[in-house]
Amino acid sequence: MTLQQVLDMALKRVGLLETTPIFEDQARLYANIAAKDIIGESNWWWTRRTATFRTTRRITVTGHTGDDYNAAEEVTTGGGYSATVESWDSTNGYLYVYSENSTTPSGTITGGTSGGAATYSSREFTRTYLLNSEVDKLHYFVNETDGTPLAIIGSEAYVEADPERDDTGDAGAVVVEGLDSETDTGQIVVSLLPRHSTTNETVRYGYYLFLPDWTSDDDSTDLKRWLHPRVQPALVFGIARLYKQEKGDDEGSLIEQREYTNIINNAKKQNHDIQGNRTYRKQGGIGRQTRSGRGFDFSVTSGSLS
């Protein structure tokens, strides 16, 4: 279904004319709320995504002139230094590069294609990286270049391990710093511990999808890009539920809620069964049982618990 089809069905259930722009706009706002409710109902298998970022070195420059440095262009200095540009932060004067040669930079750093130029000040291995803007919940990190998994740790462990945040070497862990405060994209910032001292290596991360707010530009887009067809009908009932609450129809809203819940419950069964014959271990007296009905148990075969 397209978003437009969902909006039309929801408005008909409420008893409103679906061709009236003001009703349609309000239904779209409710669609954004209901869609995020759906996404939050479970760790849906169809919201899993992967993305990557490249390890870099951050060069601080001053007095930039000319055009902005371009991604993938080579930058050089008169003293023989060269590297490839990953990105350019003109606000802070940070040039992120990879694949540097062994020469230490000095003097003017010039872009090979852009012609941009700035004076070298200092450099350090990059500490923080921005993740994809559609990341909601993180699943894992791995250094894809050397096949090393990276642990996700808390900020307390990060501070204990590297209080000054300046250690370098082979990164073994990732910590979530928060949201990027310098842009309005809502992107998550992560740090590598220690700062990875080899550039041009690929870090792959798995995550669960965060749904952006839909606008009228998305009305003709098929929703399967974001929502599995099994849960798309729940979006209709979710919109109608919120609209009926607004109109004071509490009884009608409860009917929509029941329909919404039925769709979600059936989808959760499929979300569990998609794993085939995978079994789940019961821990600490809670959790799922295996298909045989047995929960988690154990017995000591050697040694002693005393």
Coordinates of N, CA and C in Angstrom, one line a residue, residues 19-257:
T19 N -10.7 13.7 0.5 CA -10.1 14.6 -0.4 C -10.0 16.0 0.2
T20 N -10.3 16.2 1.5 CA -10.2 17.5 2.1 C -8.8 17.6 2.7
P21 N -8.0 18.6 2.2 CA -6.6 18.7 2.5 C -6.4 18.8 4.0
I22 N -7.2 19.6 4.8 CA -7.0 19.7 6.2 C -7.1 18.4 7.0
F23 N -8.1 17.6 6.5 CA -8.2 16.3 7.1 C -7.1 15.3 6.8
E24 N -6.6 15.4 5.5 CA -5.5 14.6 5.1 C -4.2 15.0 5.8
D25 N -4.0 16.2 6.0 CA -2.8 16.7 6.7 C -2.7 16.2 8.1
Q26 N -3.9 16.3 8.8 CA -3.9 15.8 10.2 C -3.8 14.3 10.2
A27 N -4.3 13.6 9.3 CA -4.2 12.1 9.2 C -2.7 11.7 9.0
R28 N -2.0 12.5 8.2 CA -0.6 12.2 8.0 C 0.2 12.4 9.3
L29 N -0.1 13.5 10.1 CA 0.5 13.6 11.4 C 0.3 12.4 12.3
Y30 N -0.9 12.0 12.3 CA -1.3 10.8 13.1 C -0.6 9.5 12.5
A31 N -0.4 9.5 11.2 CA 0.3 8.3 10.6 C 1.8 8.3 11.2
N32 N 2.4 9.4 11.3 CA 3.8 9.5 11.8 C 3.8 9.0 13.3
I33 N 2.8 9.3 14.1 CA 2.7 8.8 15.4 C 2.5 7.3 15.5
A34 N 1.5 6.9 14.7 CA 1.1 5.5 14.7 C 2.2 4.6 14.2
A35 N 2.9 5.1 13.2 CA 4.0 4.3 12.6 C 5.1 4.1 13.6
K36 N 5.4 5.1 14.4 CA 6.5 4.9 15.4 C 6.0 4.0 16.5
D37 N 4.7 4.0 16.8 CA 4.1 3.0 17.7 C 4.4 1.6 17.2
I38 N 4.1 1.4 16.0 CA 4.3 0.1 15.4 C 5.8 -0.4 15.4
I39 N 6.7 0.5 15.1 CA 8.1 0.2 15.1 C 8.5 -0.2 16.5
G40 N 8.0 0.5 17.5 CA 8.3 0.3 18.9 C 7.7 -1.0 19.5
E41 N 6.8 -1.6 18.8 CA 6.1 -2.8 19.4 C 7.0 -4.0 19.5
S42 N 8.1 -4.1 18.7 CA 9.0 -5.2 18.8 C 10.3 -4.9 18.1
N43 N 11.3 -5.8 18.2 CA 12.5 -5.7 17.4 C 12.2 -6.5 16.1
W44 N 11.5 -5.8 15.2 CA 11.1 -6.4 14.0 C 12.3 -6.8 13.1
W45 N 12.2 -8.0 12.6 CA 13.3 -8.5 11.7 C 13.4 -7.6 10.5
W46 N 12.3 -7.0 10.0 CA 12.4 -6.2 8.8 C 12.9 -4.8 9.0
T47 N 13.1 -4.4 10.2 CA 13.7 -3.1 10.5 C 15.2 -3.2 10.6
R48 N 15.8 -4.4 10.5 CA 17.3 -4.5 10.6 C 18.0 -4.0 9.3
R49 N 19.0 -3.2 9.6 CA 19.8 -2.6 8.5 C 21.3 -2.7 8.8
T50 N 22.1 -2.5 7.9 CA 23.6 -2.3 8.1 C 24.1 -1.1 7.4
A51 N 25.1 -0.5 7.9 CA 25.8 0.6 7.2 C 27.3 0.5 7.7
T52 N 28.1 1.4 7.1 CA 29.5 1.4 7.4 C 30.0 2.8 7.5
F53 N 31.2 3.0 8.2 CA 31.9 4.2 8.1 C 33.4 3.8 8.0
R54 N 34.2 4.8 7.5 CA 35.6 4.6 7.3 C 36.4 5.2 8.4
T55 N 37.5 4.6 8.9 CA 38.3 5.2 9.9 C 39.2 6.2 9.3
T56 N 39.4 7.3 10.0 CA 40.1 8.5 9.5 C 41.0 9.1 10.5
R57 N 41.7 10.1 10.0 CA 42.5 11.0 10.8 C 42.0 12.4 10.6
R58 N 41.9 13.2 11.7 CA 41.4 14.5 11.7 C 42.5 15.5 11.7
I59 N 42.6 16.4 10.6 CA 43.6 17.4 10.5 C 42.9 18.8 10.8
T60 N 43.5 19.5 11.7 CA 43.0 20.9 12.0 C 43.8 21.9 11.2
V61 N 43.0 22.7 10.4 CA 43.7 23.7 9.5 C 43.1 25.1 9.9
T62 N 43.8 26.1 9.4 CA 43.4 27.5 9.6 C 43.5 28.2 8.3
G63 N 42.8 29.3 8.2 CA 42.9 30.2 7.1 C 42.5 29.6 5.8
H64 N 41.5 28.8 5.7 CA 41.1 28.2 4.5 C 40.6 29.2 3.4
T65 N 41.1 29.0 2.2 CA 40.7 29.9 1.1 C 40.3 29.1 -0.1
G66 N 39.5 29.7 -1.0 CA 39.1 28.9 -2.2 C 37.9 28.0 -1.9
D67 N 37.7 27.1 -2.8 CA 36.6 26.2 -2.7 C 36.8 25.2 -1.6
D68 N 35.6 24.6 -1.2 CA 35.7 23.6 -0.2 C 36.4 22.3 -0.7
Y69 N 37.1 21.6 0.2 CA 37.7 20.4 -0.1 C 36.6 19.4 -0.5
N70 N 36.9 18.5 -1.5 CA 35.9 17.5 -2.0 C 36.2 16.2 -1.4
A71 N 35.2 15.4 -1.1 CA 35.4 14.0 -0.7 C 36.1 13.2 -1.9
A72 N 37.0 12.4 -1.5 CA 37.7 11.5 -2.4 C 38.8 12.2 -3.2
E73 N 39.0 13.5 -3.0 CA 40.1 14.1 -3.7 C 41.4 14.0 -2.9
E74 N 42.5 14.1 -3.6 CA 43.8 14.0 -2.9 C 44.2 15.4 -2.5
V75 N 44.7 15.5 -1.3 CA 45.3 16.7 -0.8 C 46.8 16.5 -0.6
T76 N 47.6 17.6 -0.8 CA 49.0 17.5 -0.7 C 49.6 18.7 -0.1
T77 N 50.9 18.6 0.3 CA 51.6 19.8 0.8 C 52.9 19.9 0.0
G78 N 53.6 21.0 0.0 CA 54.8 21.2 -0.7 C 55.9 20.2 -0.2
G79 N 55.8 19.7 1.0 CA 56.8 18.9 1.6 C 56.6 17.4 1.3
G80 N 55.7 17.1 0.4 CA 55.5 15.7 0.0 C 54.4 14.9 0.7
Y81 N 53.7 15.5 1.6 CA 52.6 14.8 2.2 C 51.4 14.7 1.3
S82 N 50.7 13.5 1.4 CA 49.5 13.3 0.6 C 48.5 12.4 1.4
A83 N 47.2 12.6 1.1 CA 46.2 11.9 1.7 C 44.9 12.0 0.9
T84 N 43.9 11.2 1.2 CA 42.6 11.3 0.5 C 41.6 11.8 1.4
V85 N 40.7 12.7 1.0 CA 39.7 13.4 1.8 C 38.5 12.5 2.0
E86 N 38.1 12.3 3.2 CA 36.8 11.7 3.6 C 35.7 12.7 3.7
S87 N 36.0 13.8 4.4 CA 35.0 14.9 4.5 C 35.7 16.1 5.0
W88 N 35.0 17.3 4.9 CA 35.5 18.6 5.3 C 34.5 19.3 6.1
D89 N 34.9 19.7 7.3 CA 34.1 20.5 8.2 C 34.6 21.9 8.2
S90 N 33.9 22.7 7.4 CA 34.4 24.1 7.2 C 34.1 24.9 8.4
T91 N 33.1 24.6 9.2 CA 32.7 25.3 10.4 C 33.9 25.3 11.4
N92 N 34.4 24.1 11.7 CA 35.4 24.0 12.7 C 36.9 23.9 12.1
G93 N 37.0 23.9 10.8 CA 38.3 23.7 10.2 C 38.9 22.4 10.4
Y94 N 38.1 21.3 10.3 CA 38.6 19.9 10.4 C 38.5 19.3 9.0
L95 N 39.6 18.7 8.7 CA 39.7 18.0 7.4 C 40.0 16.5 7.8
Y96 N 39.0 15.6 7.4 CA 39.1 14.2 7.8 C 39.7 13.5 6.6
V97 N 40.8 12.7 6.8 CA 41.5 12.1 5.7 C 41.8 10.6 6.0
Y98 N 42.2 9.9 5.0 CA 42.6 8.5 5.1 C 43.7 8.3 4.1
S99 N 44.3 7.1 4.2 CA 45.4 6.7 3.2 C 46.5 7.7 3.1
E100 N 47.0 8.2 4.3 CA 48.1 9.1 4.3 C 49.4 8.4 3.9
N101 N 50.3 9.1 3.3 CA 51.6 8.6 3.2 C 52.4 8.8 4.5
S102 N 53.7 8.4 4.5 CA 54.5 8.5 5.7 C 55.0 9.9 6.0
T103 N 54.8 10.8 5.2 CA 55.4 12.2 5.4 C 54.5 12.9 6.4
T104 N 55.1 13.6 7.3 CA 54.4 14.5 8.2 C 54.0 15.8 7.5
P105 N 52.7 16.2 7.6 CA 52.2 17.4 6.9 C 52.8 18.6 7.6
S106 N 52.9 19.6 6.8 CA 53.3 21.0 7.3 C 53.0 22.0 6.2
G107 N 52.9 23.2 6.5 CA 52.6 24.3 5.5 C 51.2 24.2 5.0
T108 N 51.1 24.5 3.7 CA 49.8 24.6 3.1 C 49.3 23.3 2.6
I109 N 48.0 22.9 2.9 CA 47.4 21.7 2.4 C 46.5 22.1 1.3
T110 N 46.7 21.6 0.1 CA 46.0 22.0 -1.1 C 45.2 20.8 -1.7
G111 N 43.9 21.1 -2.1 CA 43.1 20.1 -2.7 C 43.5 19.9 -4.2
G112 N 43.6 18.7 -4.6 CA 44.0 18.4 -5.9 C 43.0 18.8 -7.0
T113 N 41.7 18.7 -6.7 CA 40.7 19.1 -7.7 C 40.0 20.3 -7.3
S114 N 39.7 20.5 -6.0 CA 39.0 21.7 -5.6 C 39.8 23.0 -5.6
G115 N 41.1 22.8 -5.4 CA 42.0 24.0 -5.3 C 42.0 24.7 -4.0
G116 N 41.1 24.2 -3.1 CA 41.0 24.8 -1.7 C 42.4 24.6 -1.0
A117 N 42.7 25.6 -0.2 CA 44.0 25.6 0.5 C 43.8 26.1 1.9
A118 N 44.6 25.6 2.9 CA 44.6 26.0 4.3 C 45.9 25.6 4.9
T119 N 46.2 26.2 6.0 CA 47.5 26.0 6.7 C 47.3 24.9 7.7
Y120 N 48.2 24.0 7.7 CA 48.2 22.8 8.6 C 48.5 23.3 10.0
S121 N 47.7 22.8 11.0 CA 47.9 23.2 12.4 C 48.3 22.0 13.2
S122 N 47.5 20.9 13.2 CA 47.7 19.7 14.0 C 46.9 18.5 13.4
R123 N 47.2 17.3 13.9 CA 46.4 16.2 13.5 C 46.3 15.2 14.6
E124 N 45.2 14.4 14.6 CA 45.0 13.3 15.6 C 44.1 12.3 14.9
F125 N 44.2 11.0 15.4 CA 43.3 10.0 14.9 C 41.9 10.3 15.4
T126 N 40.9 10.1 14.5 CA 39.6 10.5 14.8 C 39.0 9.7 16.0
R127 N 38.3 10.5 16.9 CA 37.7 9.8 18.0 C 36.2 9.5 17.8
T128 N 35.5 10.5 17.2 CA 34.0 10.3 17.1 C 33.6 10.2 15.6
Y129 N 32.6 9.4 15.4 CA 32.0 9.2 14.1 C 30.5 9.3 14.1
L130 N 30.0 9.9 13.0 CA 28.5 10.0 12.9 C 27.9 8.7 12.2
L131 N 26.8 8.2 12.8 CA 26.2 7.1 12.2 C 25.1 7.6 11.2
N132 N 24.5 6.6 10.5 CA 23.5 6.9 9.6 C 22.3 7.6 10.3
S133 N 21.6 8.5 9.6 CA 20.5 9.3 10.3 C 19.3 8.4 10.6
E134 N 19.2 7.2 10.0 CA 18.0 6.4 10.2 C 18.2 5.3 11.3
V135 N 19.3 5.5 12.1 CA 19.6 4.5 13.2 C 18.7 4.8 14.4
D136 N 18.0 3.8 14.8 CA 17.2 3.9 16.1 C 17.9 3.1 17.2
K137 N 18.0 1.8 17.1 CA 18.7 1.0 18.1 C 19.9 0.3 17.4
L138 N 21.0 0.2 18.1 CA 22.2 -0.4 17.6 C 22.2 -1.9 18.0
H139 N 22.8 -2.7 17.1 CA 22.8 -4.1 17.2 C 24.2 -4.7 17.4
Y140 N 25.2 -4.3 16.6 CA 26.6 -4.7 16.7 C 27.5 -3.8 15.9
F141 N 28.8 -3.9 16.2 CA 29.8 -3.3 15.4 C 30.9 -4.3 15.1
V142 N 31.5 -4.2 13.9 CA 32.6 -5.1 13.6 C 33.6 -4.3 12.6
N143 N 34.9 -4.5 12.9 CA 35.9 -4.0 11.9 C 35.9 -5.0 10.7
E144 N 35.3 -4.6 9.7 CA 35.1 -5.4 8.5 C 36.4 -5.7 7.8
T145 N 37.4 -4.8 7.9 CA 38.6 -4.9 7.3 C 39.5 -6.1 7.8
D146 N 39.5 -6.2 9.2 CA 40.3 -7.3 9.7 C 39.4 -8.4 10.4
G147 N 38.1 -8.2 10.3 CA 37.2 -9.2 10.9 C 37.1 -9.3 12.4
T148 N 37.3 -8.1 13.0 CA 37.3 -8.1 14.5 C 36.0 -7.5 15.0
P149 N 35.2 -8.2 15.8 CA 34.0 -7.6 16.4 C 34.4 -6.6 17.5
L150 N 33.6 -5.5 17.6 CA 33.8 -4.4 18.5 C 32.7 -4.5 19.5
A151 N 33.1 -4.5 20.8 CA 32.1 -4.5 21.9 C 31.4 -3.1 22.0
I152 N 30.1 -3.1 22.4 CA 29.4 -1.8 22.7 C 29.5 -1.7 24.2
I153 N 30.1 -0.6 24.7 CA 30.2 -0.5 26.1 C 29.6 0.8 26.6
G154 N 29.4 1.0 27.9 CA 28.8 2.2 28.4 C 29.8 3.3 28.7
S155 N 29.3 4.5 28.9 CA 30.1 5.6 29.1 C 31.0 5.5 30.3
E156 N 30.5 4.8 31.4 CA 31.3 4.6 32.6 C 32.5 3.8 32.3
A157 N 32.4 2.7 31.6 CA 33.5 1.8 31.2 C 34.5 2.6 30.3
Y158 N 34.0 3.5 29.5 CA 34.8 4.3 28.6 C 35.7 5.2 29.4
V159 N 35.1 5.9 30.4 CA 35.8 6.9 31.2 C 36.9 6.1 32.0
E160 N 36.5 5.0 32.5 CA 37.5 4.2 33.4 C 38.7 3.7 32.5
A161 N 38.4 3.3 31.3 CA 39.5 2.8 30.5 C 40.4 3.9 29.9
D162 N 39.8 5.0 29.6 CA 40.6 6.1 28.9 C 40.0 7.4 29.4
P163 N 40.4 7.9 30.6 CA 39.8 9.1 31.1 C 40.1 10.4 30.3
E164 N 41.2 10.4 29.6 CA 41.6 11.6 28.8 C 41.1 11.4 27.3
R165 N 40.6 10.3 27.0 CA 40.1 10.0 25.7 C 41.1 10.2 24.5
D166 N 42.3 9.8 24.8 CA 43.4 10.1 23.8 C 44.2 8.8 23.5
D167 N 43.8 7.6 24.0 CA 44.5 6.4 23.7 C 44.4 6.1 22.2
T168 N 45.4 5.5 21.6 CA 45.3 5.1 20.2 C 45.8 3.7 20.1
G169 N 45.4 3.0 19.0 CA 45.8 1.6 18.8 C 44.7 0.9 18.0
D170 N 44.5 -0.4 18.2 CA 43.5 -1.1 17.5 C 42.2 -1.0 18.3
A171 N 41.2 -0.4 17.7 CA 39.9 -0.2 18.5 C 39.3 -1.6 18.8
G172 N 38.8 -1.7 20.0 CA 38.2 -2.9 20.5 C 36.8 -2.7 21.0
A173 N 36.4 -1.5 21.1 CA 35.0 -1.2 21.7 C 34.5 0.1 21.1
V174 N 33.2 0.2 21.2 CA 32.4 1.4 20.7 C 31.6 1.9 21.9
V175 N 31.5 3.2 22.0 CA 30.6 3.8 23.1 C 29.7 4.9 22.4
V176 N 28.4 4.9 22.8 CA 27.5 5.8 22.2 C 27.6 7.2 23.0
E177 N 28.0 8.2 22.3 CA 28.2 9.5 22.9 C 26.9 10.3 23.1
G178 N 26.0 10.1 22.1 CA 24.7 10.9 22.2 C 24.4 11.3 20.8
L179 N 23.6 12.4 20.6 CA 23.2 12.9 19.3 C 24.2 14.1 19.0
D180 N 24.4 14.2 17.7 CA 25.2 15.3 17.2 C 24.6 16.6 17.5
S181 N 25.4 17.4 18.3 CA 24.8 18.7 18.7 C 25.1 19.8 17.7
E182 N 25.8 19.6 16.7 CA 26.2 20.6 15.7 C 25.3 20.7 14.5
T183 N 24.4 19.7 14.3 CA 23.5 19.7 13.2 C 22.1 19.3 13.7
D184 N 21.1 19.5 12.8 CA 19.8 19.2 13.2 C 19.3 17.8 12.6
T185 N 20.3 17.0 12.2 CA 19.9 15.7 11.6 C 19.5 14.6 12.6
G186 N 19.9 14.8 13.9 CA 19.6 13.8 14.9 C 20.4 12.6 14.8
Q187 N 21.6 12.7 14.2 CA 22.5 11.6 14.0 C 23.2 11.2 15.3
I188 N 23.4 9.9 15.5 CA 24.0 9.4 16.7 C 25.5 9.5 16.5
V189 N 26.2 9.9 17.6 CA 27.7 10.0 17.6 C 28.2 8.8 18.4
V190 N 29.2 8.1 17.9 CA 29.9 7.1 18.6 C 31.4 7.4 18.7
S191 N 32.1 6.8 19.7 CA 33.5 6.9 19.8 C 34.1 5.5 19.8
L192 N 35.3 5.4 19.2 CA 36.1 4.2 19.2 C 37.1 4.2 20.3
L193 N 37.2 3.1 21.0 CA 38.1 2.9 22.1 C 39.1 1.7 21.9
P194 N 40.4 2.0 21.8 CA 41.0 3.4 21.7 C 40.7 4.0 20.3
R195 N 41.2 5.2 20.1 CA 41.1 5.8 18.7 C 41.8 4.8 17.8
H196 N 41.2 4.5 16.7 CA 41.8 3.5 15.8 C 42.9 4.2 15.0
S197 N 44.1 3.6 15.1 CA 45.3 4.3 14.5 C 45.6 3.8 13.1
T198 N 44.7 3.1 12.5 CA 44.9 2.8 11.1 C 43.7 3.3 10.3
T199 N 44.0 4.2 9.3 CA 42.9 4.8 8.5 C 42.5 3.9 7.4
N200 N 41.4 4.2 6.7 CA 40.8 3.5 5.6 C 40.5 2.1 5.9
E201 N 40.0 1.9 7.1 CA 39.4 0.6 7.5 C 37.9 0.7 7.7
T202 N 37.2 -0.3 7.3 CA 35.7 -0.2 7.3 C 35.1 -0.8 8.5
V203 N 34.3 0.0 9.2 CA 33.6 -0.5 10.4 C 32.1 -0.6 10.0
R204 N 31.6 -1.9 10.1 CA 30.2 -2.1 9.7 C 29.4 -2.2 11.0
Y205 N 28.2 -1.7 11.0 CA 27.4 -1.7 12.2 C 26.0 -2.1 11.8
G206 N 25.3 -2.9 12.6 CA 24.0 -3.3 12.4 C 23.1 -2.5 13.3
Y207 N 21.9 -2.2 12.9 CA 21.0 -1.4 13.7 C 19.5 -1.7 13.3
Y208 N 18.6 -1.1 14.1 CA 17.2 -1.2 13.8 C 16.8 0.2 13.3
L209 N 15.8 0.2 12.4 CA 15.4 1.4 11.6 C 14.7 2.4 12.5
F210 N 15.0 3.6 12.3 CA 14.2 4.7 12.9 C 13.4 5.3 11.7
L211 N 12.1 5.5 11.9 CA 11.3 6.0 10.9 C 11.3 7.5 10.8
P212 N 11.6 8.2 9.7 CA 11.5 9.6 9.6 C 10.1 10.0 9.5
D213 N 9.8 11.3 9.8 CA 8.4 11.8 9.6 C 8.1 11.9 8.1
W214 N 6.9 11.4 7.8 CA 6.5 11.5 6.4 C 5.8 12.8 6.1
T215 N 6.0 13.3 4.8 CA 5.4 14.5 4.4 C 4.5 14.2 3.2
S216 N 3.9 15.2 2.6 CA 3.1 14.9 1.4 C 3.9 14.4 0.2
D217 N 5.2 14.6 0.2 CA 6.0 14.1 -0.8 C 6.1 12.6 -0.8
D218 N 5.8 12.0 0.3 CA 5.8 10.5 0.5 C 4.5 9.8 0.2
D219 N 3.4 10.6 -0.1 CA 2.1 10.0 -0.3 C 2.0 8.9 -1.3
S220 N 2.8 9.0 -2.4 CA 2.7 8.0 -3.4 C 3.7 6.9 -3.3
T221 N 4.5 6.9 -2.2 CA 5.5 5.9 -2.0 C 4.9 4.7 -1.3
D222 N 5.4 3.5 -1.8 CA 4.9 2.2 -1.2 C 5.5 2.1 0.2
L223 N 4.7 1.8 1.1 CA 5.1 1.7 2.5 C 6.0 0.5 2.8
K224 N 6.1 -0.4 1.9 CA 7.0 -1.6 2.2 C 8.4 -1.2 2.3
R225 N 8.7 0.1 1.9 CA 10.1 0.6 2.1 C 10.4 0.7 3.5
W226 N 9.4 1.0 4.4 CA 9.6 1.2 5.8 C 8.8 0.1 6.7
L227 N 7.6 -0.3 6.2 CA 6.8 -1.2 7.1 C 6.5 -2.4 6.3
H228 N 6.7 -3.6 6.9 CA 6.3 -4.9 6.3 C 4.8 -4.9 6.0
P229 N 4.4 -5.5 4.9 CA 2.9 -5.6 4.6 C 2.1 -6.2 5.7
R230 N 2.7 -7.0 6.6 CA 1.9 -7.6 7.7 C 1.4 -6.5 8.7
V231 N 2.1 -5.5 8.8 CA 1.8 -4.5 9.8 C 1.2 -3.2 9.2
Q232 N 1.2 -3.1 7.9 CA 0.6 -1.9 7.3 C -0.9 -1.7 7.6
P233 N -1.7 -2.7 7.7 CA -3.1 -2.5 8.1 C -3.2 -1.8 9.5
A234 N -2.3 -2.1 10.4 CA -2.3 -1.5 11.7 C -2.1 0.0 11.7
L235 N -1.5 0.5 10.6 CA -1.3 1.9 10.5 C -2.7 2.6 10.2
V236 N -3.5 1.9 9.4 CA -4.9 2.4 9.2 C -5.6 2.6 10.5
F237 N -5.6 1.5 11.3 CA -6.4 1.5 12.6 C -5.7 2.5 13.6
G238 N -4.4 2.6 13.5 CA -3.7 3.5 14.4 C -4.1 5.0 14.2
I239 N -4.2 5.3 12.9 CA -4.6 6.7 12.5 C -6.0 6.9 13.0
A240 N -6.9 6.0 12.6 CA -8.3 6.1 13.0 C -8.5 6.2 14.5
R241 N -7.7 5.5 15.2 CA -7.8 5.5 16.7 C -7.6 6.9 17.2
L242 N -6.5 7.5 16.8 CA -6.1 8.8 17.2 C -7.1 9.9 16.8
Y243 N -7.6 9.8 15.5 CA -8.5 10.7 15.0 C -9.8 10.7 15.8
K244 N -10.3 9.5 16.2 CA -11.5 9.3 16.9 C -11.4 9.8 18.3
Q245 N -10.2 9.7 18.9 CA -9.9 10.2 20.2 C -10.1 11.8 20.2
E246 N -9.5 12.3 19.1 CA -9.6 13.8 18.9 C -11.0 14.3 18.9
K247 N -11.9 13.5 18.2 CA -13.3 13.8 18.0 C -14.2 13.5 19.2
G248 N -13.5 12.9 20.2 CA -14.3 12.5 21.4 C -15.0 11.2 21.3
D249 N -14.7 10.4 20.3 CA -15.4 9.1 20.1 C -14.5 8.0 20.8
D250 N -14.6 7.9 22.1 CA -13.8 7.0 22.9 C -14.2 5.5 22.5
E251 N -15.5 5.3 22.4 CA -15.9 3.9 22.0 C -15.3 3.5 20.7
G252 N -15.5 4.4 19.7 CA -14.9 4.1 18.4 C -13.4 3.9 18.4
S253 N -12.7 4.7 19.2 CA -11.3 4.6 19.4 C -10.9 3.2 19.9
L254 N -11.6 2.7 20.9 CA -11.3 1.4 21.4 C -11.5 0.3 20.4
I255 N -12.5 0.4 19.5 CA -12.6 -0.6 18.4 C -11.4 -0.5 17.5
E256 N -11.0 0.7 17.2 CA -9.8 0.8 16.3 C -8.5 0.2 17.0
Q257 N -8.5 0.4 18.3 CA -7.3 -0.2 19.1 C -7.3 -1.7 19.1

